[in-house]
JSON list of C-alpha atoms in Angstrom, two decimals:
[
{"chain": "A", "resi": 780, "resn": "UNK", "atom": "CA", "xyz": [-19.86, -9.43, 17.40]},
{"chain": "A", "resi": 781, "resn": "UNK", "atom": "CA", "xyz": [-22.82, -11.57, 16.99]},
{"chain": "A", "resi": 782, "resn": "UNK", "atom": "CA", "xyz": [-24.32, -12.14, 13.23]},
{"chain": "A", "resi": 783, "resn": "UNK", "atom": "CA", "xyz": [-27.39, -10.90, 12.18]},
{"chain": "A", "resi": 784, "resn": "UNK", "atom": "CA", "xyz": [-30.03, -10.39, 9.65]},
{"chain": "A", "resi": 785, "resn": "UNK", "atom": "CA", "xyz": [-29.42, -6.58, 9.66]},
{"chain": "A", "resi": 786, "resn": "UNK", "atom": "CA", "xyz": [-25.96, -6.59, 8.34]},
{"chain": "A", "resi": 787, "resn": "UNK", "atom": "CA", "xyz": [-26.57, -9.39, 5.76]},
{"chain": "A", "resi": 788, "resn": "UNK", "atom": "CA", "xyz": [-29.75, -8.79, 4.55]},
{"chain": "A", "resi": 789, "resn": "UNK", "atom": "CA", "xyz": [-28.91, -4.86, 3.28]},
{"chain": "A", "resi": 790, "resn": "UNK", "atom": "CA", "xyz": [-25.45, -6.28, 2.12]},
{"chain": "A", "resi": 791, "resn": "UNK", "atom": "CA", "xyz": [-27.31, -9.32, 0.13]},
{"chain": "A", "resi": 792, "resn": "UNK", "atom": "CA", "xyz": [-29.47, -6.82, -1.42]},
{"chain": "A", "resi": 793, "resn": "UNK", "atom": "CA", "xyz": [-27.44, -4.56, -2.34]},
{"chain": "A", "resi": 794, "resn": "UNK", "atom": "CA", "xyz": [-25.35, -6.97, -4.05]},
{"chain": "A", "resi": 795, "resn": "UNK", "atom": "CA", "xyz": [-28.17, -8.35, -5.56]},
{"chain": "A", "resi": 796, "resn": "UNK", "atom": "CA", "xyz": [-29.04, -4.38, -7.35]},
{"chain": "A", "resi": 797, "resn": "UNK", "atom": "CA", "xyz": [-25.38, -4.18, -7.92]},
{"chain": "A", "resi": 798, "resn": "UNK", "atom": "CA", "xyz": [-25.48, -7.16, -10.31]},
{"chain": "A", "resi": 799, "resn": "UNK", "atom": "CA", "xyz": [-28.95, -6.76, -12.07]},
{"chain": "A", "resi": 800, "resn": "UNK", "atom": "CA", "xyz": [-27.67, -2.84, -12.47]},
{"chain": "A", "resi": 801, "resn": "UNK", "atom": "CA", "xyz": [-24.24, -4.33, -14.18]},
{"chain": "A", "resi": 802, "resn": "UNK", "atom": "CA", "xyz": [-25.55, -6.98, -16.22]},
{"chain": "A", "resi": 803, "resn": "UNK", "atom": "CA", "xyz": [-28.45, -4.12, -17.93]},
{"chain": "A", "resi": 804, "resn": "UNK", "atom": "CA", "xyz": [-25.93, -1.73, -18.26]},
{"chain": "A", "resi": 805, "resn": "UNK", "atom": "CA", "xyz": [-23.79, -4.03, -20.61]},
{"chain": "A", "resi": 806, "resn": "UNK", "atom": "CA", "xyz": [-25.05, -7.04, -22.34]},
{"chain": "A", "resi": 807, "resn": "UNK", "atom": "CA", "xyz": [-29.04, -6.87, -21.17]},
{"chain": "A", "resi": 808, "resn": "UNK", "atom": "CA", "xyz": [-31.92, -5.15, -21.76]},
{"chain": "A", "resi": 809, "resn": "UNK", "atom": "CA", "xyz": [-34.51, -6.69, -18.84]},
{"chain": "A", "resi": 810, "resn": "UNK", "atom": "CA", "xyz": [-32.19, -8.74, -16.79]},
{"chain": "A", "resi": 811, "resn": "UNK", "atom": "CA", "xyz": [-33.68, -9.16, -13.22]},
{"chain": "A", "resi": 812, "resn": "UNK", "atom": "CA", "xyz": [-31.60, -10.53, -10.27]},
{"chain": "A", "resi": 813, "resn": "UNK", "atom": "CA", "xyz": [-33.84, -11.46, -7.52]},
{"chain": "A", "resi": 814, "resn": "UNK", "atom": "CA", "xyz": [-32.30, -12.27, -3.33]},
{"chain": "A", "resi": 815, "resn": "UNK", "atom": "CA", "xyz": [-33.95, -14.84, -1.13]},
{"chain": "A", "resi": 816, "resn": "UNK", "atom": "CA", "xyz": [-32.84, -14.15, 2.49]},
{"chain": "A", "resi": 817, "resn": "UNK", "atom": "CA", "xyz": [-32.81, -15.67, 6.10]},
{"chain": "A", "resi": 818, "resn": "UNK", "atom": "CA", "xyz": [-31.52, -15.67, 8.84]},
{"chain": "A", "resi": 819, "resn": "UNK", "atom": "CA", "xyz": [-28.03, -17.05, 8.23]},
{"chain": "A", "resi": 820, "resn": "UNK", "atom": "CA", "xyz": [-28.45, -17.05, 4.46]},
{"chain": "A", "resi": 821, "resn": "UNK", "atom": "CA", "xyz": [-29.40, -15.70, 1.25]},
{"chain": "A", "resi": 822, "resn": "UNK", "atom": "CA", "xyz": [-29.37, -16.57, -2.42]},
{"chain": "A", "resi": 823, "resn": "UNK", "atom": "CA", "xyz": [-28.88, -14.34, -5.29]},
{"chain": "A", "resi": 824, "resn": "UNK", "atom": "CA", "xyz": [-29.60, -15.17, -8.45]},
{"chain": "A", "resi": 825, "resn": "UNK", "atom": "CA", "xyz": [-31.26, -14.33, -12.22]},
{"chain": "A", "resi": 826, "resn": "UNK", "atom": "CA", "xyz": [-34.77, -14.25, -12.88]},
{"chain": "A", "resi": 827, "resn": "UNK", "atom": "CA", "xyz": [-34.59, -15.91, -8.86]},
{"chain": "A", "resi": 828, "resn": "UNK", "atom": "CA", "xyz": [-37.72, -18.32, -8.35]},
{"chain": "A", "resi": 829, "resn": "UNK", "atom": "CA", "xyz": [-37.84, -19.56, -4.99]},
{"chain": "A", "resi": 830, "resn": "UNK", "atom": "CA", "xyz": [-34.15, -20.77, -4.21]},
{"chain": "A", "resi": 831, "resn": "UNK", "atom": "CA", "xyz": [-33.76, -21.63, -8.15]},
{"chain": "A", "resi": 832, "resn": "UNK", "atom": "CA", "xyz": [-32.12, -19.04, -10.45]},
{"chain": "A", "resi": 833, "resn": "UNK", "atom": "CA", "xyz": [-33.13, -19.48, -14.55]},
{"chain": "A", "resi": 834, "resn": "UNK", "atom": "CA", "xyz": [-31.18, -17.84, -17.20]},
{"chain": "A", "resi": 835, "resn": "UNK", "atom": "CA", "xyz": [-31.06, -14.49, -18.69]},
{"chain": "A", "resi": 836, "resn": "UNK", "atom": "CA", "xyz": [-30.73, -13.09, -22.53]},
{"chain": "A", "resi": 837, "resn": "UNK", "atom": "CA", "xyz": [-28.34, -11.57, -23.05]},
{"chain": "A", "resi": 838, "resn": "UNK", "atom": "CA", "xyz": [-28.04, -9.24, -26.64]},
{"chain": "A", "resi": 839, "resn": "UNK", "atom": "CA", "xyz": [-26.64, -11.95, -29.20]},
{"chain": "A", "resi": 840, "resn": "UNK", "atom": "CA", "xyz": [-24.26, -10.57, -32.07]},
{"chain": "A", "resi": 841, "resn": "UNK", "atom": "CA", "xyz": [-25.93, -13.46, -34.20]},
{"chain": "A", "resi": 842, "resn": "UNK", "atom": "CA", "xyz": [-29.02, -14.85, -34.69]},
{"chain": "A", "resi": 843, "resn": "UNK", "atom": "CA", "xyz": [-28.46, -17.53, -32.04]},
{"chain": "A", "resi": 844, "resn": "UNK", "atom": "CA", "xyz": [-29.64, -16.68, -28.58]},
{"chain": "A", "resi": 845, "resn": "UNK", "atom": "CA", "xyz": [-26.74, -16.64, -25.84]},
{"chain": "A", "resi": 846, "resn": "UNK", "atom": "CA", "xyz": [-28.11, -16.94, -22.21]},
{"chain": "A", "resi": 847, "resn": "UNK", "atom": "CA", "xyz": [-26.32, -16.47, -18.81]},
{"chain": "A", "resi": 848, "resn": "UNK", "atom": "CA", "xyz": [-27.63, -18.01, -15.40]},
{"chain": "A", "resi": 849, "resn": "UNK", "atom": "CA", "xyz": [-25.76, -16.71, -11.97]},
{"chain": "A", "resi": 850, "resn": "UNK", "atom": "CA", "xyz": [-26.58, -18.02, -8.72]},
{"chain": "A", "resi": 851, "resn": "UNK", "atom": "CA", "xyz": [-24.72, -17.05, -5.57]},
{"chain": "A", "resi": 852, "resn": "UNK", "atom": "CA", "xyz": [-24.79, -18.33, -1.82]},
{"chain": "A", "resi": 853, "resn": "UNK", "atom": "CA", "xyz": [-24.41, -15.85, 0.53]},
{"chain": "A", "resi": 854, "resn": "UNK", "atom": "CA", "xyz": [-23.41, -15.55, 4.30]},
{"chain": "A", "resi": 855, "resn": "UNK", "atom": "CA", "xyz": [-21.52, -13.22, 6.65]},
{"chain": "A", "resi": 856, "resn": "UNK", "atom": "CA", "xyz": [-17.99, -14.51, 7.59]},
{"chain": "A", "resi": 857, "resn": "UNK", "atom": "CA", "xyz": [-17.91, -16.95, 10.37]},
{"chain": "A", "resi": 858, "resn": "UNK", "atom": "CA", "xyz": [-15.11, -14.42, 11.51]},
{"chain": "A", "resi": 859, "resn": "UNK", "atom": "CA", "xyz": [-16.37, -11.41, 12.19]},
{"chain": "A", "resi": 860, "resn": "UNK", "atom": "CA", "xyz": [-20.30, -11.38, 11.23]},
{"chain": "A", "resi": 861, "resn": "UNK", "atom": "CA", "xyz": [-19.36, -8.41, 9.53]},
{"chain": "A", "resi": 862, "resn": "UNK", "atom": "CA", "xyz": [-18.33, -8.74, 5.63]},
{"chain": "A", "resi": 863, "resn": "UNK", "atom": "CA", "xyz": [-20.57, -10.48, 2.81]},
{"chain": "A", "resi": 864, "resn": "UNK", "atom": "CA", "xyz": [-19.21, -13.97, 1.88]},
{"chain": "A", "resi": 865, "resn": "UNK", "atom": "CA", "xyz": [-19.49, -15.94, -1.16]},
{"chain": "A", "resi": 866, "resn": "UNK", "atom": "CA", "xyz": [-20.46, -19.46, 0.42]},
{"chain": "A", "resi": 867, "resn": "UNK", "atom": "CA", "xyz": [-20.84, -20.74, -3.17]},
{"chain": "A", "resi": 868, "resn": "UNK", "atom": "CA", "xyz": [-21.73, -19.60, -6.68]},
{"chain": "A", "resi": 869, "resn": "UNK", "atom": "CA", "xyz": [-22.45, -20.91, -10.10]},
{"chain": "A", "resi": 870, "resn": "UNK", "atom": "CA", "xyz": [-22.22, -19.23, -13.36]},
{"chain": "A", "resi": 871, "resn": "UNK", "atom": "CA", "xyz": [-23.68, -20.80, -16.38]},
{"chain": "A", "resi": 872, "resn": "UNK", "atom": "CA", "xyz": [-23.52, -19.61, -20.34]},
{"chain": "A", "resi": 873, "resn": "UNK", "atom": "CA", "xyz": [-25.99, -20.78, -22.36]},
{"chain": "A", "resi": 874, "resn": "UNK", "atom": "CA", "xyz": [-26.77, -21.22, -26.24]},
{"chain": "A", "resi": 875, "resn": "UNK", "atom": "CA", "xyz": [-29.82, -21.82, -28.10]},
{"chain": "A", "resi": 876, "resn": "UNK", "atom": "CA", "xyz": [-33.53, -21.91, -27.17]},
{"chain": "A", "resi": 877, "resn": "UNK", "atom": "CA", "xyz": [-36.15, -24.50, -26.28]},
{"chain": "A", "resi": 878, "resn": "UNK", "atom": "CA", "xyz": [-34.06, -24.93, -24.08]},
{"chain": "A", "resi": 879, "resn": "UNK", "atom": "CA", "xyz": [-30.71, -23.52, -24.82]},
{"chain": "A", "resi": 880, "resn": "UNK", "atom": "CA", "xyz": [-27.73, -26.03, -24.73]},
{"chain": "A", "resi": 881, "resn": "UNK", "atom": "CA", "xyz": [-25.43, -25.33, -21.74]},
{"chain": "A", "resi": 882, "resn": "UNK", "atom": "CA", "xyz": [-21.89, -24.78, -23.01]},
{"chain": "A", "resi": 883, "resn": "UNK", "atom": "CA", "xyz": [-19.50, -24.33, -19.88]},
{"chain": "A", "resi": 884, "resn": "UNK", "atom": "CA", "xyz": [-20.25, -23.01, -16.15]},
{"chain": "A", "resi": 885, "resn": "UNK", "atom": "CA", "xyz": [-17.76, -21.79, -13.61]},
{"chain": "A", "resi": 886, "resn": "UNK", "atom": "CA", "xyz": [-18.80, -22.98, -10.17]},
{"chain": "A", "resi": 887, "resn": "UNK", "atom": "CA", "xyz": [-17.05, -22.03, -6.74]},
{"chain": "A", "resi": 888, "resn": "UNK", "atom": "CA", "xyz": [-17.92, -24.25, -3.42]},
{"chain": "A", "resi": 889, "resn": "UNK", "atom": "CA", "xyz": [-16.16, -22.56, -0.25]},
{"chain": "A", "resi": 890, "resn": "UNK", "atom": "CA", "xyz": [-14.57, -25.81, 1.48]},
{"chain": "A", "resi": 891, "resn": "UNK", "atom": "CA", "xyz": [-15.11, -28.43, -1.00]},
{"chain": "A", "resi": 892, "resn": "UNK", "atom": "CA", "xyz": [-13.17, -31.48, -0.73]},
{"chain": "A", "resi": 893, "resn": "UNK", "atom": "CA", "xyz": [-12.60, -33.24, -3.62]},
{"chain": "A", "resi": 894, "resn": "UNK", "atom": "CA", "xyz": [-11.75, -30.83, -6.32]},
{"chain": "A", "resi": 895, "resn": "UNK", "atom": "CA", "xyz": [-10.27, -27.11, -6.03]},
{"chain": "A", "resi": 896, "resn": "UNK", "atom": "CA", "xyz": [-13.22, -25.05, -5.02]},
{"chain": "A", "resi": 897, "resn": "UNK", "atom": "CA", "xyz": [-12.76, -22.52, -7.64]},
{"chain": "A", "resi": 898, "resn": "UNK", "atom": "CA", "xyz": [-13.29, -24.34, -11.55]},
{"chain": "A", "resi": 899, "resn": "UNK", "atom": "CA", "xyz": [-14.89, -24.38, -14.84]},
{"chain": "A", "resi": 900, "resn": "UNK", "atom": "CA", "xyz": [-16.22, -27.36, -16.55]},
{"chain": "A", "resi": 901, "resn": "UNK", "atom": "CA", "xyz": [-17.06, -27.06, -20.19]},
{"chain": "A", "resi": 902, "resn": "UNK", "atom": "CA", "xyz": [-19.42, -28.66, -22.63]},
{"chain": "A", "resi": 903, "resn": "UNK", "atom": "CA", "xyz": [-17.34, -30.18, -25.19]},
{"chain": "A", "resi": 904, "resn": "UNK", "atom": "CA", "xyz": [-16.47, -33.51, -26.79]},
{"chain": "A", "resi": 905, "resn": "UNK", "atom": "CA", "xyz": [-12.40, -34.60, -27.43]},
{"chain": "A", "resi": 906, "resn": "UNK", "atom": "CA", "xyz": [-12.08, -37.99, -28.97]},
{"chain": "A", "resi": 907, "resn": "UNK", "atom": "CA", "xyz": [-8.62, -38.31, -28.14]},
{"chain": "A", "resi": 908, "resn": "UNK", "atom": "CA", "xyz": [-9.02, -37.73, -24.73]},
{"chain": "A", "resi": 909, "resn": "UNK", "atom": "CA", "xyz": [-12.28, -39.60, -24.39]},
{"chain": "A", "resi": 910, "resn": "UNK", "atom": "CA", "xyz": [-10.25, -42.50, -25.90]},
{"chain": "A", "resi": 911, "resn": "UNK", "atom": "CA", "xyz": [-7.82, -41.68, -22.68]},
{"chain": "A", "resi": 912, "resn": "UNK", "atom": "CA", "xyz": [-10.52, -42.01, -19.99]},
{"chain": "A", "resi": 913, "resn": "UNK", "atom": "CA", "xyz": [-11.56, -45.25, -21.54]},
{"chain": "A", "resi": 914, "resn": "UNK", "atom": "CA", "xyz": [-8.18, -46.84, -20.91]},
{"chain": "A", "resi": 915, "resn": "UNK", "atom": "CA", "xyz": [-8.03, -45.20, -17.39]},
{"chain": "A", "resi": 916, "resn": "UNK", "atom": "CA", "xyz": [-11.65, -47.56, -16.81]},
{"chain": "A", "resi": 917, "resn": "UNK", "atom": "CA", "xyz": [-13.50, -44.08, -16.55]},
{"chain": "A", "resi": 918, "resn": "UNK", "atom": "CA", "xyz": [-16.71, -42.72, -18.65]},
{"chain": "A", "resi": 919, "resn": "UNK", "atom": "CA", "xyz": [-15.83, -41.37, -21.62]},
{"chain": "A", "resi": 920, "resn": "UNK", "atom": "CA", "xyz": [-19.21, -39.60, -22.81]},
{"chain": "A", "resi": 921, "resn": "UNK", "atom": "CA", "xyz": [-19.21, -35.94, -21.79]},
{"chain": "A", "resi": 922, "resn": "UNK", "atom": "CA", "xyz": [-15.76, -36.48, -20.23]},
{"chain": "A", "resi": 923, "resn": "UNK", "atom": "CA", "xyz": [-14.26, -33.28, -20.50]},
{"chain": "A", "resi": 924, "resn": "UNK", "atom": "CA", "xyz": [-17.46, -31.62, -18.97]},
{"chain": "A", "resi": 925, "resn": "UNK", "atom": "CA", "xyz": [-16.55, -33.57, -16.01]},
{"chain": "A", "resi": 926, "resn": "UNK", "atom": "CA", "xyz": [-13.09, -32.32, -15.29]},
{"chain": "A", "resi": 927, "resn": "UNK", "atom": "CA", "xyz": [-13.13, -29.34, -12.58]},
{"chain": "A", "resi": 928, "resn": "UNK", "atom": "CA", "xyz": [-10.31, -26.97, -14.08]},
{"chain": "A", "resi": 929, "resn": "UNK", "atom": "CA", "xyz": [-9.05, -24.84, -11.58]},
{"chain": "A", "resi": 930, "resn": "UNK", "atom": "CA", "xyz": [-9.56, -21.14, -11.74]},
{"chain": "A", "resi": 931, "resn": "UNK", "atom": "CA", "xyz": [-7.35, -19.21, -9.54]},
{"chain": "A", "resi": 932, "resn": "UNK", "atom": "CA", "xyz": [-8.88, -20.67, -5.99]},
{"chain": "A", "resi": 933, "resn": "UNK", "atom": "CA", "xyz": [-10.54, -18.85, -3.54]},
{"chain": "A", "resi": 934, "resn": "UNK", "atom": "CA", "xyz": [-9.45, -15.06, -3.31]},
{"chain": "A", "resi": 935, "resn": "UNK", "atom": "CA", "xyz": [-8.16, -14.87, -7.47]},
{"chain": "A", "resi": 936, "resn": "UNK", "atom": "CA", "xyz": [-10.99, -16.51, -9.39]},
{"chain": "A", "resi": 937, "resn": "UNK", "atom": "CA", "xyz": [-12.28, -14.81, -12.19]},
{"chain": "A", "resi": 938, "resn": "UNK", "atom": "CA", "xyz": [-14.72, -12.10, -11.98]},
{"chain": "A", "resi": 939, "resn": "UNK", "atom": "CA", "xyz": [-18.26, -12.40, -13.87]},
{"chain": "A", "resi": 940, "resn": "UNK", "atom": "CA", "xyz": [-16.81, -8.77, -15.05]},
{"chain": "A", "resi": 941, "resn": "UNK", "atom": "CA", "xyz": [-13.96, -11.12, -17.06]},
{"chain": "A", "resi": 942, "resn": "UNK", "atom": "CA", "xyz": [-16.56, -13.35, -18.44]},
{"chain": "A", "resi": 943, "resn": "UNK", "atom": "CA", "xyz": [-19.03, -10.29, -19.75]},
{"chain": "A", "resi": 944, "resn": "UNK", "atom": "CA", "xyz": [-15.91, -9.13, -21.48]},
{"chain": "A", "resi": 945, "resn": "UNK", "atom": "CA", "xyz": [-14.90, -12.27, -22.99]},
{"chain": "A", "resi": 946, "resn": "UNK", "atom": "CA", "xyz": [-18.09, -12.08, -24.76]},
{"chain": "A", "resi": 947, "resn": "UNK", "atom": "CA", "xyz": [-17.84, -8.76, -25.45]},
{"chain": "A", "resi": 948, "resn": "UNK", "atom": "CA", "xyz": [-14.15, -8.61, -27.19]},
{"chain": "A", "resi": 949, "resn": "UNK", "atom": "CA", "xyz": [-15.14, -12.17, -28.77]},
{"chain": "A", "resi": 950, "resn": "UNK", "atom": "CA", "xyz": [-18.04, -10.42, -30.92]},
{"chain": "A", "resi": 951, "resn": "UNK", "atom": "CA", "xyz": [-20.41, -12.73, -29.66]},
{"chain": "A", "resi": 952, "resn": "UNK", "atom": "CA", "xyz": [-22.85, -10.17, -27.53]},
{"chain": "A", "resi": 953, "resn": "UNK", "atom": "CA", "xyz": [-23.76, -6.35, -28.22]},
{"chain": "A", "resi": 954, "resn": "UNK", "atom": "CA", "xyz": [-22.74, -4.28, -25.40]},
{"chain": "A", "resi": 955, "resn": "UNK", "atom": "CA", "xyz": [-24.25, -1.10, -24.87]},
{"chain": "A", "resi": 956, "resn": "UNK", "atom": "CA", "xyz": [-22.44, 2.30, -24.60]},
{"chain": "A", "resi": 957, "resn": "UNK", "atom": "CA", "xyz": [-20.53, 2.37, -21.53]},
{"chain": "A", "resi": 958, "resn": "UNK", "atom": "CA", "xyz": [-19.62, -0.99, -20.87]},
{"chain": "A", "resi": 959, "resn": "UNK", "atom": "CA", "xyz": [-16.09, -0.90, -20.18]},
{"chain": "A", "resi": 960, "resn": "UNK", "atom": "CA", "xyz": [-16.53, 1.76, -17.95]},
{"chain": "A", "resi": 961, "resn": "UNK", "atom": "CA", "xyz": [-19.02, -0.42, -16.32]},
{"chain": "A", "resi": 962, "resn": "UNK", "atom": "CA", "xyz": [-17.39, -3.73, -16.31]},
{"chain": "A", "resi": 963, "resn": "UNK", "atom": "CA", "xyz": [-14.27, -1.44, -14.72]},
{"chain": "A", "resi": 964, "resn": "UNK", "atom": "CA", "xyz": [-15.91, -0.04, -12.17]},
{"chain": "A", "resi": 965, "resn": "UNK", "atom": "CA", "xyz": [-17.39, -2.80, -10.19]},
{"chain": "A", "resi": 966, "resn": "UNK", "atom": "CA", "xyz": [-14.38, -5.23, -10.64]},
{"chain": "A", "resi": 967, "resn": "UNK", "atom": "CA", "xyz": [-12.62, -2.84, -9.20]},
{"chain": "A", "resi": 968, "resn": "UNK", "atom": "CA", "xyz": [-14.57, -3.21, -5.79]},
{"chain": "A", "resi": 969, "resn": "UNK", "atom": "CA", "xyz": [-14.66, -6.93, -6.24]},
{"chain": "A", "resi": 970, "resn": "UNK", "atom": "CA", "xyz": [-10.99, -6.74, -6.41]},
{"chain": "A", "resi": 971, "resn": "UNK", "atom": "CA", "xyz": [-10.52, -4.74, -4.03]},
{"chain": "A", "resi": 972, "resn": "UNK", "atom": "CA", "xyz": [-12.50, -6.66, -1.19]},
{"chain": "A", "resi": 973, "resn": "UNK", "atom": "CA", "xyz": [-10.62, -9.57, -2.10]},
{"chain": "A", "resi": 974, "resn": "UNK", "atom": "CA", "xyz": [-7.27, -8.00, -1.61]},
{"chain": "A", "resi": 975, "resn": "UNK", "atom": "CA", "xyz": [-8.77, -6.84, 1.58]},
{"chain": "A", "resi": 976, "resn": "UNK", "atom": "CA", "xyz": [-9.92, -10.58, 2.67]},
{"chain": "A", "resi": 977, "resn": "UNK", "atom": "CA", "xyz": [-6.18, -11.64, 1.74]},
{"chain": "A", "resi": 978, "resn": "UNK", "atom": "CA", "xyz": [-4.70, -9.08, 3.76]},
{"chain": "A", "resi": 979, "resn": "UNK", "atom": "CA", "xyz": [-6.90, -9.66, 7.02]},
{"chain": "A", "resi": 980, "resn": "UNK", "atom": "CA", "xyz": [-6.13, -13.48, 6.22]},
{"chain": "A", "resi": 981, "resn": "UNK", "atom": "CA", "xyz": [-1.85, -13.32, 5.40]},
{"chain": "A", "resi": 982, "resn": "UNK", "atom": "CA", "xyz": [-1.65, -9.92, 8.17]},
{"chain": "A", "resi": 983, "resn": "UNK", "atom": "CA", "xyz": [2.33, -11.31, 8.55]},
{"chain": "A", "resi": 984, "resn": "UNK", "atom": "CA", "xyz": [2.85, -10.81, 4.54]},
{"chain": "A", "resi": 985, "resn": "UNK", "atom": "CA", "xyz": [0.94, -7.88, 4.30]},
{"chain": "A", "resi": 986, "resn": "UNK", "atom": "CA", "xyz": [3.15, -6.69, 7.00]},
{"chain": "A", "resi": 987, "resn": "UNK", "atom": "CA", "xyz": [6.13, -7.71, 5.46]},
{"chain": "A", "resi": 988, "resn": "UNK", "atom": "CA", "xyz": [5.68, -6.43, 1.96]},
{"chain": "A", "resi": 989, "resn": "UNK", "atom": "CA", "xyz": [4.62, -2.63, 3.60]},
{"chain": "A", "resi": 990, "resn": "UNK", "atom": "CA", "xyz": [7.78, -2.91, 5.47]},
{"chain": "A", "resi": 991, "resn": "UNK", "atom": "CA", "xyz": [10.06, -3.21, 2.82]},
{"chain": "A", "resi": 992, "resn": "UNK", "atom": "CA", "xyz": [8.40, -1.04, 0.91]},
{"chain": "A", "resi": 993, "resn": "UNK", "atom": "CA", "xyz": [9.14, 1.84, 3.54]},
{"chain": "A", "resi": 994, "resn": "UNK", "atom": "CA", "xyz": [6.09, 2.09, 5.74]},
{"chain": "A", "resi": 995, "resn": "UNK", "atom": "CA", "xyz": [5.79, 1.81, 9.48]},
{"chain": "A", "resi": 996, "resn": "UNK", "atom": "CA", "xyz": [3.28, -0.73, 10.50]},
{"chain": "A", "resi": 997, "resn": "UNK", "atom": "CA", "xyz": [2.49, -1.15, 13.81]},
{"chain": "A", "resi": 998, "resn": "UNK", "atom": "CA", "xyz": [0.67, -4.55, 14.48]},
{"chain": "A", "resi": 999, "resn": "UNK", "atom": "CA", "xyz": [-1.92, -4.57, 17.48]},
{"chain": "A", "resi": 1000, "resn": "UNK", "atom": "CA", "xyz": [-2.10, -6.98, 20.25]},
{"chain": "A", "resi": 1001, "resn": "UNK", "atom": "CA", "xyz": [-1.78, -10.42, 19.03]},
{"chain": "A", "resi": 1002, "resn": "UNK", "atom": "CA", "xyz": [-4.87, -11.79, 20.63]},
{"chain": "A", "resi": 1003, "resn": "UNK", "atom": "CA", "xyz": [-7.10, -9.11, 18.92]},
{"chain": "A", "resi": 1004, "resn": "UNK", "atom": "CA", "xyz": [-5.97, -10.76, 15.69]},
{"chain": "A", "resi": 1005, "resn": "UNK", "atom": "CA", "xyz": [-5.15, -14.79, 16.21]},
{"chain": "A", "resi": 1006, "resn": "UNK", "atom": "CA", "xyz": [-9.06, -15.91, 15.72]},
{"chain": "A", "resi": 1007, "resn": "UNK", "atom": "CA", "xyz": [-8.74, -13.83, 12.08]},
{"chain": "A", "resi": 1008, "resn": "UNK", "atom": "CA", "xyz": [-5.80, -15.81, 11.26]},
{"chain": "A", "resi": 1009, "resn": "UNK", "atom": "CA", "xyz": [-6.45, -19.21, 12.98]},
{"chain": "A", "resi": 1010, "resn": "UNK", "atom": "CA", "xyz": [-6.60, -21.98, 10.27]},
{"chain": "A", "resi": 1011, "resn": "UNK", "atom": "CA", "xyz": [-10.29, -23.43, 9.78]},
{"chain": "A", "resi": 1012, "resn": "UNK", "atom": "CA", "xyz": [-10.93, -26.88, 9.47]},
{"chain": "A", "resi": 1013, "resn": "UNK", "atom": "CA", "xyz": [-11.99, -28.12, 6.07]},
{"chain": "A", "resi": 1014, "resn": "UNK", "atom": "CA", "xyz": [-15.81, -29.14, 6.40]},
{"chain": "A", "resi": 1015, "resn": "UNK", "atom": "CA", "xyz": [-17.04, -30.29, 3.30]},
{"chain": "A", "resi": 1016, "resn": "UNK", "atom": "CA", "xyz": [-19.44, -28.65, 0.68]},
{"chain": "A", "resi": 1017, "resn": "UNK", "atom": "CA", "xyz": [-21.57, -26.00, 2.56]},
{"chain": "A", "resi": 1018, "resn": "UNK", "atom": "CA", "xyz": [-24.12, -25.86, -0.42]}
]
């Protein structure tokens, strides 16, 4: 199967309604997600301008204006051409105006080499452990902001569901009516693609697990599934 525009640009923009539709329906009133596409790529992102997402407002408990800034790379998978793929994302939440103060971001980066490609890095100061860093001969301003904590890797990161209801329970935005039941229903499909992309990607666990459970499985000819479950060399960033 050869990629092409016509499977990821409807899948891009539907992904792209599927988030503005989720983020108005809980803790916006005029959010707007906006989906640059090409050929072997498109970005999603808030209030999208060119290839550069901006922040949204979202409805502040207090008088302080909280802000939220998503921005997702998107291919098909080098696989099959066929499902959407998250080549990278970032997912910043923002206080404060003129301009508000960025207080942590979770960032994912399919591939990347140094740190795990799944992490959040948050805006805070720790004397203690800036006094740390200093003895280790690193820079101790903003040093905590600079440590990539991991987040569950690749196919069990958070959701941005999980971080709209952090900030929900938390009391620090106004949901509307219906949230849960929004937040609920499309984690659920996020989920549930991901347990798909593990299964395709771990077919001899999956296999396993519905054996001993009782099912019959019959597996299909090993050369219509070995390029699905070939390791793939790691690359670098690919943002």
């Amino acid at each position: 199967m050869t990629r092409s525009r016509s499977g990821l640009q409807p899948q891009a923009r539907q992904f792209a309604d599927t988030l503005q539709s989720l983020l108005n329906r809980t803790v916006c009133d005029h959010a707007r997600v906006g989906a640059k596409i090409s050929t072997e790529q498109a970005v999603v992102g808030t209030q999208l301008d060119a290839l550069t997402s901006t922040p949204v407002r979202m409805r502040t408990a207090g008088q302080t204006s909280i802000w939220l800034d998503v921005q997702c790379f998107l291919k098909l998978d080098d696989d099959e051409a066929r499902f959407l793929t998250v080549q990278g994302s970032v997912c910043g939440l923002y206080v404060g105006d003129d301009p508000p103060d960025l207080l942590l971001h979770y960032d994912y980066e399919r591939e990347k080499d140094r740190y795990t490609e799944a992490h959040i890095q948050v805006c805070a100061a720790h004397p203690t452990f800036e006094t740390l860093l200093a003895e280790l001969g690193r820079k101790p301003v903003n040093g905590l902001h600079k440590v990539h904590l991991p987040v569950g890797g690749r196919r069990f990161r958070p959701a941005l569901e999980d971080l709209l209801e952090c900030l929900i329970v938390e009391g620090l935005v106004r949901p509307k009516d219906g949230w849960r039941e929004a937040l609920n229903s499309t984690r659920r499909e996020y989920r549930r693609k991901q347990i798909a992309a593990v299964v395709r990607r771990n077919t001899g666990t999956a296999q396993a697990e519905l054996q001993r459970l009782g099912y019959q499985v019959i597996p299909p000819h090993r050369a219509q599934i070995s390029r699905l479950i070939a390791p793939k060399p790691r690359s670098g960033s690919q943002r």
